[in-house]
mmCIF file of N, CA and C in Angstrom:
data_model
loop_
_atom_site.group_PDB
_atom_site.id
_atom_site.type_symbol
_atom_site.label_atom_id
_atom_site.label_comp_id
_atom_site.label_asym_id
_atom_site.label_seq_id
_atom_site.Cartn_x
_atom_site.Cartn_y
_atom_site.Cartn_z
ATOM 1 N N MET A 1 81.218 85.681 2.275
ATOM 2 C CA MET A 1 79.955 85.360 2.896
ATOM 3 C C MET A 1 79.573 86.513 3.812
ATOM 4 N N THR A 2 78.341 86.876 3.795
ATOM 5 C CA THR A 2 77.835 87.946 4.633
ATOM 6 C C THR A 2 76.931 87.354 5.705
ATOM 7 N N ILE A 3 77.175 87.740 6.943
ATOM 8 C CA ILE A 3 76.334 87.304 8.055
ATOM 9 C C ILE A 3 75.302 88.394 8.302
ATOM 10 N N LYS A 4 74.046 88.018 8.224
ATOM 11 C CA LYS A 4 72.967 88.984 8.424
ATOM 12 C C LYS A 4 72.823 89.315 9.907
ATOM 13 N N GLU A 5 72.307 90.500 10.174
ATOM 14 C CA GLU A 5 72.091 90.917 11.552
ATOM 15 C C GLU A 5 71.128 89.950 12.233
ATOM 16 N N GLY A 6 71.471 89.503 13.425
ATOM 17 C CA GLY A 6 70.650 88.559 14.161
ATOM 18 C C GLY A 6 70.944 87.103 13.819
ATOM 19 N N GLU A 7 71.706 86.876 12.765
ATOM 20 C CA GLU A 7 72.052 85.518 12.368
ATOM 21 C C GLU A 7 73.294 85.084 13.148
ATOM 22 N N ARG A 8 73.268 83.875 13.638
ATOM 23 C CA ARG A 8 74.381 83.364 14.427
ATOM 24 C C ARG A 8 75.113 82.307 13.614
ATOM 25 N N GLN A 9 76.413 82.465 13.495
ATOM 26 C CA GLN A 9 77.241 81.492 12.787
ATOM 27 C C GLN A 9 78.395 81.092 13.697
ATOM 28 N N ASN A 10 78.753 79.828 13.659
ATOM 29 C CA ASN A 10 79.896 79.344 14.421
ATOM 30 C C ASN A 10 81.140 79.423 13.551
ATOM 31 N N VAL A 11 82.130 80.140 14.031
ATOM 32 C CA VAL A 11 83.392 80.278 13.309
ATOM 33 C C VAL A 11 84.229 79.028 13.554
ATOM 34 N N VAL A 12 84.818 78.498 12.488
ATOM 35 C CA VAL A 12 85.714 77.354 12.588
ATOM 36 C C VAL A 12 87.131 77.900 12.763
ATOM 37 N N GLU A 13 87.824 77.378 13.748
ATOM 38 C CA GLU A 13 89.175 77.835 14.035
ATOM 39 C C GLU A 13 90.176 76.723 13.773
ATOM 40 N N TYR A 14 91.426 77.103 13.628
ATOM 41 C CA TYR A 14 92.512 76.141 13.413
ATOM 42 C C TYR A 14 92.449 75.048 14.486
ATOM 43 N N GLY A 15 92.488 73.809 14.039
ATOM 44 C CA GLY A 15 92.487 72.677 14.958
ATOM 45 C C GLY A 15 91.126 72.132 15.304
ATOM 46 N N ASP A 16 90.047 72.806 14.884
ATOM 47 C CA ASP A 16 88.701 72.295 15.173
ATOM 48 C C ASP A 16 88.478 70.986 14.424
ATOM 49 N N VAL A 17 87.884 70.029 15.123
ATOM 50 C CA VAL A 17 87.564 68.733 14.533
ATOM 51 C C VAL A 17 86.111 68.800 14.085
ATOM 52 N N LEU A 18 85.873 68.510 12.809
ATOM 53 C CA LEU A 18 84.537 68.628 12.212
ATOM 54 C C LEU A 18 84.023 67.266 11.791
ATOM 55 N N PHE A 19 82.728 67.039 11.980
ATOM 56 C CA PHE A 19 82.099 65.774 11.616
ATOM 57 C C PHE A 19 80.809 66.031 10.862
ATOM 58 N N THR A 20 80.536 65.182 9.860
ATOM 59 C CA THR A 20 79.246 65.239 9.177
ATOM 60 C C THR A 20 78.198 64.624 10.108
ATOM 61 N N LEU A 21 77.006 65.170 10.081
ATOM 62 C CA LEU A 21 75.945 64.697 10.975
ATOM 63 C C LEU A 21 75.086 63.590 10.387
ATOM 64 N N SER A 22 74.962 63.530 9.060
ATOM 65 C CA SER A 22 74.078 62.520 8.487
ATOM 66 C C SER A 22 74.619 62.022 7.154
ATOM 67 N N SER A 23 74.088 60.863 6.761
ATOM 68 C CA SER A 23 74.495 60.238 5.511
ATOM 69 C C SER A 23 73.453 59.193 5.126
ATOM 70 N N GLU A 24 73.568 58.690 3.923
ATOM 71 C CA GLU A 24 72.655 57.646 3.464
ATOM 72 C C GLU A 24 73.081 56.259 3.938
ATOM 73 N N THR A 25 74.326 56.131 4.386
ATOM 74 C CA THR A 25 74.807 54.851 4.905
ATOM 75 C C THR A 25 75.465 55.077 6.263
ATOM 76 N N PRO A 26 75.391 54.102 7.156
ATOM 77 C CA PRO A 26 76.010 54.276 8.473
ATOM 78 C C PRO A 26 77.534 54.381 8.388
ATOM 79 N N GLU A 27 78.116 53.807 7.342
ATOM 80 C CA GLU A 27 79.575 53.871 7.187
ATOM 81 C C GLU A 27 80.068 55.280 6.878
ATOM 82 N N GLU A 28 79.191 56.108 6.319
ATOM 83 C CA GLU A 28 79.616 57.449 5.913
ATOM 84 C C GLU A 28 79.193 58.543 6.884
ATOM 85 N N VAL A 29 78.451 58.214 7.916
ATOM 86 C CA VAL A 29 78.061 59.228 8.887
ATOM 87 C C VAL A 29 79.250 59.498 9.815
ATOM 88 N N GLY A 30 79.398 60.724 10.222
ATOM 89 C CA GLY A 30 80.481 61.078 11.137
ATOM 90 C C GLY A 30 81.846 61.125 10.491
ATOM 91 N N ILE A 31 81.888 61.358 9.178
ATOM 92 C CA ILE A 31 83.189 61.520 8.514
ATOM 93 C C ILE A 31 83.868 62.726 9.149
ATOM 94 N N GLY A 32 85.101 62.533 9.570
ATOM 95 C CA GLY A 32 85.796 63.591 10.297
ATOM 96 C C GLY A 32 86.876 64.276 9.494
ATOM 97 N N SER A 33 87.137 65.494 9.888
ATOM 98 C CA SER A 33 88.173 66.304 9.278
ATOM 99 C C SER A 33 88.638 67.317 10.323
ATOM 100 N N VAL A 34 89.850 67.790 10.157
ATOM 101 C CA VAL A 34 90.377 68.810 11.066
ATOM 102 C C VAL A 34 90.734 70.029 10.239
ATOM 103 N N TYR A 35 90.253 71.184 10.673
ATOM 104 C CA TYR A 35 90.537 72.421 9.949
ATOM 105 C C TYR A 35 91.944 72.898 10.298
ATOM 106 N N LEU A 36 92.808 72.927 9.297
ATOM 107 C CA LEU A 36 94.188 73.352 9.497
ATOM 108 C C LEU A 36 94.487 74.649 8.753
ATOM 109 N N GLY A 37 93.429 75.331 8.333
ATOM 110 C CA GLY A 37 93.591 76.576 7.587
ATOM 111 C C GLY A 37 93.663 77.789 8.498
ATOM 112 N N LYS A 38 93.842 78.930 7.868
ATOM 113 C CA LYS A 38 93.939 80.195 8.600
ATOM 114 C C LYS A 38 92.773 81.134 8.279
ATOM 115 N N ASP A 39 92.059 80.873 7.158
ATOM 116 C CA ASP A 39 90.963 81.749 6.743
ATOM 117 C C ASP A 39 89.787 81.635 7.707
ATOM 118 N N LYS A 40 88.971 82.676 7.724
ATOM 119 C CA LYS A 40 87.775 82.680 8.555
ATOM 120 C C LYS A 40 86.678 81.935 7.792
ATOM 121 N N VAL A 41 86.271 80.799 8.332
ATOM 122 C CA VAL A 41 85.204 80.006 7.728
ATOM 123 C C VAL A 41 84.165 79.699 8.795
ATOM 124 N N TYR A 42 82.983 79.283 8.325
ATOM 125 C CA TYR A 42 81.865 79.046 9.229
ATOM 126 C C TYR A 42 81.390 77.608 9.101
ATOM 127 N N LEU A 43 80.880 77.086 10.201
ATOM 128 C CA LEU A 43 80.356 75.735 10.252
ATOM 129 C C LEU A 43 78.935 75.726 9.703
ATOM 130 N N ASN A 44 78.637 74.787 8.787
ATOM 131 C CA ASN A 44 77.274 74.727 8.264
ATOM 132 C C ASN A 44 76.423 73.791 9.125
ATOM 133 N N SER A 45 75.154 73.740 8.834
ATOM 134 C CA SER A 45 74.227 72.970 9.670
ATOM 135 C C SER A 45 74.318 71.466 9.439
ATOM 136 N N PHE A 46 75.067 71.031 8.458
ATOM 137 C CA PHE A 46 75.203 69.603 8.180
ATOM 138 C C PHE A 46 76.372 68.985 8.935
ATOM 139 N N CYS A 47 77.091 69.817 9.690
ATOM 140 C CA CYS A 47 78.272 69.370 10.425
ATOM 141 C C CYS A 47 78.199 69.845 11.867
ATOM 142 N N PHE A 48 78.988 69.224 12.692
ATOM 143 C CA PHE A 48 79.218 69.788 14.020
ATOM 144 C C PHE A 48 80.710 69.734 14.276
ATOM 145 N N GLY A 49 81.156 70.593 15.140
ATOM 146 C CA GLY A 49 82.576 70.698 15.391
ATOM 147 C C GLY A 49 82.909 70.606 16.863
ATOM 148 N N ILE A 50 84.122 70.183 17.115
ATOM 149 C CA ILE A 50 84.665 70.147 18.469
ATOM 150 C C ILE A 50 85.861 71.072 18.479
ATOM 151 N N HIS A 51 85.793 72.065 19.340
ATOM 152 C CA HIS A 51 86.899 73.014 19.437
ATOM 153 C C HIS A 51 87.905 72.484 20.452
ATOM 154 N N ILE A 52 89.123 72.280 20.009
ATOM 155 C CA ILE A 52 90.189 71.793 20.883
ATOM 156 C C ILE A 52 90.789 73.001 21.600
ATOM 157 N N THR A 53 90.553 73.081 22.880
ATOM 158 C CA THR A 53 91.047 74.236 23.633
ATOM 159 C C THR A 53 92.394 73.978 24.280
ATOM 160 N N ASN A 54 92.694 72.717 24.563
ATOM 161 C CA ASN A 54 93.943 72.402 25.236
ATOM 162 C C ASN A 54 94.942 71.824 24.236
ATOM 163 N N THR A 55 95.787 72.680 23.696
ATOM 164 C CA THR A 55 96.769 72.236 22.698
ATOM 165 C C THR A 55 97.951 71.509 23.337
ATOM 166 N N ASP A 56 97.947 71.397 24.670
ATOM 167 C CA ASP A 56 98.971 70.597 25.349
ATOM 168 C C ASP A 56 98.604 69.118 25.321
ATOM 169 N N VAL A 57 97.365 68.816 24.933
ATOM 170 C CA VAL A 57 96.872 67.445 24.919
ATOM 171 C C VAL A 57 96.705 66.916 23.496
ATOM 172 N N ALA A 58 96.346 67.785 22.560
ATOM 173 C CA ALA A 58 96.043 67.349 21.199
ATOM 174 C C ALA A 58 96.819 68.174 20.175
ATOM 175 N N PHE A 59 97.403 67.485 19.205
ATOM 176 C CA PHE A 59 98.135 68.106 18.106
ATOM 177 C C PHE A 59 97.250 68.017 16.862
ATOM 178 N N PRO A 60 96.656 69.145 16.417
ATOM 179 C CA PRO A 60 95.677 69.107 15.318
ATOM 180 C C PRO A 60 96.116 68.340 14.069
ATOM 181 N N PRO A 61 97.351 68.484 13.559
ATOM 182 C CA PRO A 61 97.708 67.688 12.379
ATOM 183 C C PRO A 61 97.625 66.173 12.628
ATOM 184 N N TYR A 62 97.950 65.738 13.832
ATOM 185 C CA TYR A 62 97.803 64.322 14.181
ATOM 186 C C TYR A 62 96.327 63.934 14.164
ATOM 187 N N LEU A 63 95.487 64.802 14.746
ATOM 188 C CA LEU A 63 94.049 64.521 14.778
ATOM 189 C C LEU A 63 93.475 64.353 13.378
ATOM 190 N N SER A 64 94.043 65.083 12.403
ATOM 191 C CA SER A 64 93.541 64.968 11.027
ATOM 192 C C SER A 64 93.743 63.554 10.485
ATOM 193 N N TYR A 65 94.832 62.900 10.878
ATOM 194 C CA TYR A 65 95.030 61.506 10.482
ATOM 195 C C TYR A 65 94.146 60.583 11.319
ATOM 196 N N LEU A 66 94.038 60.869 12.595
ATOM 197 C CA LEU A 66 93.270 60.017 13.496
ATOM 198 C C LEU A 66 91.813 59.907 13.070
ATOM 199 N N VAL A 67 91.153 61.030 12.791
ATOM 200 C CA VAL A 67 89.709 60.993 12.499
ATOM 201 C C VAL A 67 89.398 60.343 11.151
ATOM 202 N N SER A 68 90.416 60.141 10.315
ATOM 203 C CA SER A 68 90.171 59.455 9.042
ATOM 204 C C SER A 68 90.670 58.011 9.068
ATOM 205 N N SER A 69 91.129 57.552 10.226
ATOM 206 C CA SER A 69 91.663 56.188 10.332
ATOM 207 C C SER A 69 90.539 55.159 10.426
ATOM 208 N N THR A 70 90.849 53.938 10.072
ATOM 209 C CA THR A 70 89.884 52.838 10.143
ATOM 210 C C THR A 70 89.426 52.615 11.576
ATOM 211 N N SER A 71 90.346 52.674 12.528
ATOM 212 C CA SER A 71 89.955 52.435 13.921
ATOM 213 C C SER A 71 89.000 53.516 14.424
ATOM 214 N N PHE A 72 89.202 54.752 14.016
ATOM 215 C CA PHE A 72 88.286 55.811 14.438
ATOM 216 C C PHE A 72 86.942 55.651 13.750
ATOM 217 N N ARG A 73 86.933 55.220 12.488
ATOM 218 C CA ARG A 73 85.675 54.975 11.788
ATOM 219 C C ARG A 73 84.880 53.892 12.522
ATOM 220 N N LYS A 74 85.580 52.857 13.011
ATOM 221 C CA LYS A 74 84.905 51.798 13.764
ATOM 222 C C LYS A 74 84.366 52.336 15.090
ATOM 223 N N PHE A 75 85.058 53.292 15.673
ATOM 224 C CA PHE A 75 84.623 53.927 16.911
ATOM 225 C C PHE A 75 83.338 54.726 16.682
ATOM 226 N N ILE A 76 83.246 55.426 15.544
ATOM 227 C CA ILE A 76 82.089 56.277 15.211
ATOM 228 C C ILE A 76 80.855 55.445 14.850
ATOM 229 N N TYR A 77 81.064 54.323 14.179
ATOM 230 C CA TYR A 77 79.974 53.527 13.605
ATOM 231 C C TYR A 77 78.793 53.288 14.559
ATOM 232 N N PRO A 78 79.010 52.910 15.820
ATOM 233 C CA PRO A 78 77.869 52.661 16.712
ATOM 234 C C PRO A 78 77.009 53.897 16.999
ATOM 235 N N TYR A 79 77.521 55.077 16.756
ATOM 236 C CA TYR A 79 76.765 56.300 17.016
ATOM 237 C C TYR A 79 75.837 56.673 15.858
ATOM 238 N N ALA A 80 75.916 55.924 14.756
ATOM 239 C CA ALA A 80 75.048 56.172 13.598
ATOM 240 C C ALA A 80 73.697 55.523 13.850
ATOM 241 N N GLN A 81 72.632 56.310 13.776
ATOM 242 C CA GLN A 81 71.291 55.806 14.017
ATOM 243 C C GLN A 81 70.393 56.139 12.840
ATOM 244 N N GLY A 82 69.487 55.222 12.516
ATOM 245 C CA GLY A 82 68.539 55.462 11.448
ATOM 246 C C GLY A 82 68.298 54.227 10.627
ATOM 247 N N SER A 83 67.416 54.356 9.610
ATOM 248 C CA SER A 83 67.131 53.224 8.732
ATOM 249 C C SER A 83 67.276 53.617 7.264
ATOM 250 N N THR A 84 66.667 54.721 6.834
ATOM 251 C CA THR A 84 66.834 55.160 5.445
ATOM 252 C C THR A 84 67.852 56.287 5.357
ATOM 253 N N ARG A 85 67.962 57.057 6.396
ATOM 254 C CA ARG A 85 68.958 58.125 6.489
ATOM 255 C C ARG A 85 69.580 57.987 7.866
ATOM 256 N N PHE A 86 70.901 57.977 7.920
ATOM 257 C CA PHE A 86 71.595 57.763 9.183
ATOM 258 C C PHE A 86 72.118 59.075 9.730
ATOM 259 N N ASN A 87 71.950 59.245 11.034
ATOM 260 C CA ASN A 87 72.390 60.460 11.699
ATOM 261 C C ASN A 87 73.328 60.111 12.837
ATOM 262 N N LEU A 88 74.258 60.991 13.083
ATOM 263 C CA LEU A 88 75.176 60.827 14.200
ATOM 264 C C LEU A 88 74.473 61.320 15.455
ATOM 265 N N CYS A 89 74.399 60.476 16.454
ATOM 266 C CA CYS A 89 73.787 60.876 17.722
ATOM 267 C C CYS A 89 74.815 61.728 18.474
ATOM 268 N N LYS A 90 74.694 63.025 18.266
ATOM 269 C CA LYS A 90 75.676 63.963 18.788
ATOM 270 C C LYS A 90 75.769 63.903 20.311
ATOM 271 N N ALA A 91 74.645 63.785 21.001
ATOM 272 C CA ALA A 91 74.652 63.764 22.469
ATOM 273 C C ALA A 91 75.445 62.574 23.005
ATOM 274 N N ASP A 92 75.231 61.388 22.418
ATOM 275 C CA ASP A 92 75.983 60.208 22.845
ATOM 276 C C ASP A 92 77.453 60.347 22.481
ATOM 277 N N PHE A 93 77.710 60.863 21.298
ATOM 278 C CA PHE A 93 79.084 61.015 20.833
ATOM 279 C C PHE A 93 79.861 61.973 21.737
ATOM 280 N N GLU A 94 79.199 63.044 22.177
ATOM 281 C CA GLU A 94 79.867 64.032 23.032
ATOM 282 C C GLU A 94 80.241 63.454 24.389
ATOM 283 N N LYS A 95 79.558 62.396 24.829
ATOM 284 C CA LYS A 95 79.880 61.749 26.101
ATOM 285 C C LYS A 95 81.049 60.778 25.982
ATOM 286 N N ALA A 96 81.372 60.382 24.773
ATOM 287 C CA ALA A 96 82.435 59.397 24.554
ATOM 288 C C ALA A 96 83.794 59.997 24.892
ATOM 289 N N SER A 97 84.694 59.133 25.287
ATOM 290 C CA SER A 97 86.057 59.610 25.544
ATOM 291 C C SER A 97 87.012 58.952 24.551
ATOM 292 N N ILE A 98 87.958 59.728 24.126
ATOM 293 C CA ILE A 98 88.946 59.269 23.155
ATOM 294 C C ILE A 98 90.314 59.388 23.799
ATOM 295 N N LYS A 99 91.031 58.303 23.848
ATOM 296 C CA LYS A 99 92.363 58.318 24.439
ATOM 297 C C LYS A 99 93.368 58.701 23.357
ATOM 298 N N LEU A 100 94.232 59.635 23.699
ATOM 299 C CA LEU A 100 95.259 60.104 22.770
ATOM 300 C C LEU A 100 96.631 59.771 23.316
ATOM 301 N N PRO A 101 97.575 59.484 22.431
ATOM 302 C CA PRO A 101 98.960 59.329 22.885
ATOM 303 C C PRO A 101 99.469 60.662 23.437
ATOM 304 N N SER A 102 100.615 60.640 24.057
ATOM 305 C CA SER A 102 101.198 61.882 24.559
ATOM 306 C C SER A 102 101.410 62.840 23.389
ATOM 307 N N LEU A 103 101.494 64.115 23.690
ATOM 308 C CA LEU A 103 101.684 65.123 22.648
ATOM 309 C C LEU A 103 102.952 64.837 21.838
ATOM 310 N N GLU A 104 104.000 64.438 22.529
ATOM 311 C CA GLU A 104 105.263 64.106 21.850
ATOM 312 C C GLU A 104 105.067 62.952 20.875
ATOM 313 N N ASN A 105 104.342 61.911 21.310
ATOM 314 C CA ASN A 105 104.085 60.768 20.428
ATOM 315 C C ASN A 105 103.163 61.140 19.271
ATOM 316 N N GLN A 106 102.183 62.017 19.523
ATOM 317 C CA GLN A 106 101.314 62.478 18.436
ATOM 318 C C GLN A 106 102.153 63.153 17.358
ATOM 319 N N LYS A 107 103.080 63.993 17.769
ATOM 320 C CA LYS A 107 103.937 64.691 16.803
ATOM 321 C C LYS A 107 104.828 63.706 16.058
ATOM 322 N N ARG A 108 105.333 62.710 16.754
ATOM 323 C CA ARG A 108 106.189 61.697 16.122
ATOM 324 C C ARG A 108 105.380 60.878 15.112
ATOM 325 N N ILE A 109 104.180 60.450 15.524
ATOM 326 C CA ILE A 109 103.315 59.668 14.631
ATOM 327 C C ILE A 109 102.937 60.496 13.415
ATOM 328 N N TYR A 110 102.552 61.751 13.643
ATOM 329 C CA TYR A 110 102.194 62.639 12.529
ATOM 330 C C TYR A 110 103.362 62.780 11.557
ATOM 331 N N SER A 111 104.543 62.963 12.084
ATOM 332 C CA SER A 111 105.721 63.127 11.232
ATOM 333 C C SER A 111 105.930 61.897 10.343
ATOM 334 N N MET A 112 105.780 60.713 10.927
ATOM 335 C CA MET A 112 105.947 59.479 10.143
ATOM 336 C C MET A 112 104.842 59.338 9.098
ATOM 337 N N LEU A 113 103.598 59.605 9.501
ATOM 338 C CA LEU A 113 102.481 59.479 8.563
ATOM 339 C C LEU A 113 102.596 60.486 7.424
ATOM 340 N N LYS A 114 103.036 61.697 7.744
ATOM 341 C CA LYS A 114 103.213 62.708 6.705
ATOM 342 C C LYS A 114 104.313 62.286 5.729
ATOM 343 N N TYR A 115 105.398 61.737 6.257
ATOM 344 C CA TYR A 115 106.481 61.252 5.400
ATOM 345 C C TYR A 115 105.960 60.163 4.459
ATOM 346 N N ILE A 116 105.195 59.224 4.999
ATOM 347 C CA ILE A 116 104.647 58.133 4.185
ATOM 348 C C ILE A 116 103.684 58.687 3.135
ATOM 349 N N ALA A 117 102.821 59.632 3.523
ATOM 350 C CA ALA A 117 101.876 60.231 2.569
ATOM 351 C C ALA A 117 102.620 60.952 1.450
ATOM 352 N N ASN A 118 103.681 61.671 1.792
ATOM 353 C CA ASN A 118 104.491 62.344 0.770
ATOM 354 C C ASN A 118 105.163 61.336 -0.152
ATOM 355 N N LYS A 119 105.655 60.240 0.417
ATOM 356 C CA LYS A 119 106.293 59.189 -0.380
ATOM 357 C C LYS A 119 105.283 58.567 -1.345
ATOM 358 N N ILE A 120 104.080 58.309 -0.865
ATOM 359 C CA ILE A 120 103.032 57.744 -1.728
ATOM 360 C C ILE A 120 102.715 58.713 -2.863
ATOM 361 N N GLU A 121 102.609 59.997 -2.548
ATOM 362 C CA GLU A 121 102.320 61.010 -3.575
ATOM 363 C C GLU A 121 103.428 61.057 -4.622
ATOM 364 N N THR A 122 104.674 60.980 -4.174
ATOM 365 C CA THR A 122 105.809 60.964 -5.099
ATOM 366 C C THR A 122 105.748 59.740 -6.004
ATOM 367 N N GLU A 123 105.454 58.587 -5.418
ATOM 368 C CA GLU A 123 105.373 57.352 -6.202
ATOM 369 C C GLU A 123 104.222 57.408 -7.207
ATOM 370 N N LYS A 124 103.088 57.997 -6.823
ATOM 371 C CA LYS A 124 101.967 58.153 -7.757
ATOM 372 C C LYS A 124 102.363 59.051 -8.927
ATOM 373 N N ASN A 125 103.078 60.128 -8.626
ATOM 374 C CA ASN A 125 103.538 61.027 -9.693
ATOM 375 C C ASN A 125 104.498 60.314 -10.627
ATOM 376 N N LEU A 126 105.417 59.539 -10.073
ATOM 377 C CA LEU A 126 106.345 58.771 -10.910
ATOM 378 C C LEU A 126 105.600 57.763 -11.778
ATOM 379 N N LEU A 127 104.625 57.098 -11.191
ATOM 380 C CA LEU A 127 103.834 56.132 -11.948
ATOM 381 C C LEU A 127 103.137 56.811 -13.126
ATOM 382 N N GLY A 128 102.584 58.000 -12.876
ATOM 383 C CA GLY A 128 101.948 58.753 -13.964
ATOM 384 C C GLY A 128 102.938 59.092 -15.066
ATOM 385 N N LEU A 129 104.140 59.510 -14.681
ATOM 386 C CA LEU A 129 105.169 59.823 -15.683
ATOM 387 C C LEU A 129 105.579 58.579 -16.456
ATOM 388 N N TYR A 130 105.740 57.436 -15.753
ATOM 389 C CA TYR A 130 106.093 56.191 -16.437
ATOM 390 C C TYR A 130 104.989 55.753 -17.400
ATOM 391 N N ASN A 131 103.739 55.935 -17.007
ATOM 392 C CA ASN A 131 102.626 55.585 -17.892
ATOM 393 C C ASN A 131 102.601 56.481 -19.130
ATOM 394 N N SER A 132 102.901 57.758 -18.930
ATOM 395 C CA SER A 132 102.974 58.667 -20.085
ATOM 396 C C SER A 132 104.101 58.252 -21.019
ATOM 397 N N GLN A 133 105.234 57.913 -20.434
ATOM 398 C CA GLN A 133 106.379 57.474 -21.246
ATOM 399 C C GLN A 133 106.033 56.176 -21.981
ATOM 400 N N LYS A 134 105.377 55.257 -21.318
ATOM 401 C CA LYS A 134 104.973 53.998 -21.937
ATOM 402 C C LYS A 134 104.055 54.262 -23.129
ATOM 403 N N GLN A 135 103.054 55.144 -22.940
ATOM 404 C CA GLN A 135 102.137 55.469 -24.023
ATOM 405 C C GLN A 135 102.881 56.081 -25.212
ATOM 406 N N TYR A 136 103.808 56.968 -24.920
ATOM 407 C CA TYR A 136 104.610 57.590 -25.974
ATOM 408 C C TYR A 136 105.396 56.523 -26.739
ATOM 409 N N LEU A 137 106.088 55.659 -26.003
ATOM 410 C CA LEU A 137 106.902 54.631 -26.655
ATOM 411 C C LEU A 137 106.042 53.650 -27.473
ATOM 412 N N LEU A 138 104.859 53.303 -26.960
ATOM 413 C CA LEU A 138 103.974 52.423 -27.719
ATOM 414 C C LEU A 138 103.507 53.081 -29.016
ATOM 415 N N ARG A 139 103.202 54.383 -28.946
ATOM 416 C CA ARG A 139 102.805 55.087 -30.167
ATOM 417 C C ARG A 139 103.935 55.118 -31.186
ATOM 418 N N GLN A 140 105.168 55.255 -30.707
ATOM 419 C CA GLN A 140 106.313 55.293 -31.618
ATOM 420 C C GLN A 140 106.553 53.963 -32.299
ATOM 421 N N MET A 141 106.207 52.865 -31.623
ATOM 422 C CA MET A 141 106.395 51.525 -32.192
ATOM 423 C C MET A 141 105.464 51.295 -33.382
ATOM 424 N N PHE A 142 104.307 51.905 -33.384
ATOM 425 C CA PHE A 142 103.304 51.627 -34.404
ATOM 426 C C PHE A 142 103.170 52.721 -35.446
ATOM 427 N N ILE A 143 104.215 53.508 -35.620
ATOM 428 C CA ILE A 143 104.181 54.555 -36.653
ATOM 429 C C ILE A 143 104.529 53.972 -37.993
#
């Protein structure tokens, strides 16, 4: 991507929390994500980001699970405004406060959630292999 002279772009950094600004339904506005990459990327106009400056308070990998949780989605929902197109009221959202567990607990929770996510992925892969084996065996029965 080339930035033109005079054009201003916001660089997304590791740990930045990103949210969509609008959607067709209030349930989908404010979908959150945390950038955990290393490449230089830029924020587009359909999103806004929160730069986490104090890493003694927030652990970005934990935040990535938090912003996609059901409880956080319920927290975001009241900030969605509109009738045919819903927008996140950024000014109100920026005034909100979010309580986080201690950094140690965030790391512990993240570790457990990551383990569970890996276990689910392993089980999905096994299920796919079992389904392939089942299909193979069924084909062999009808030869």
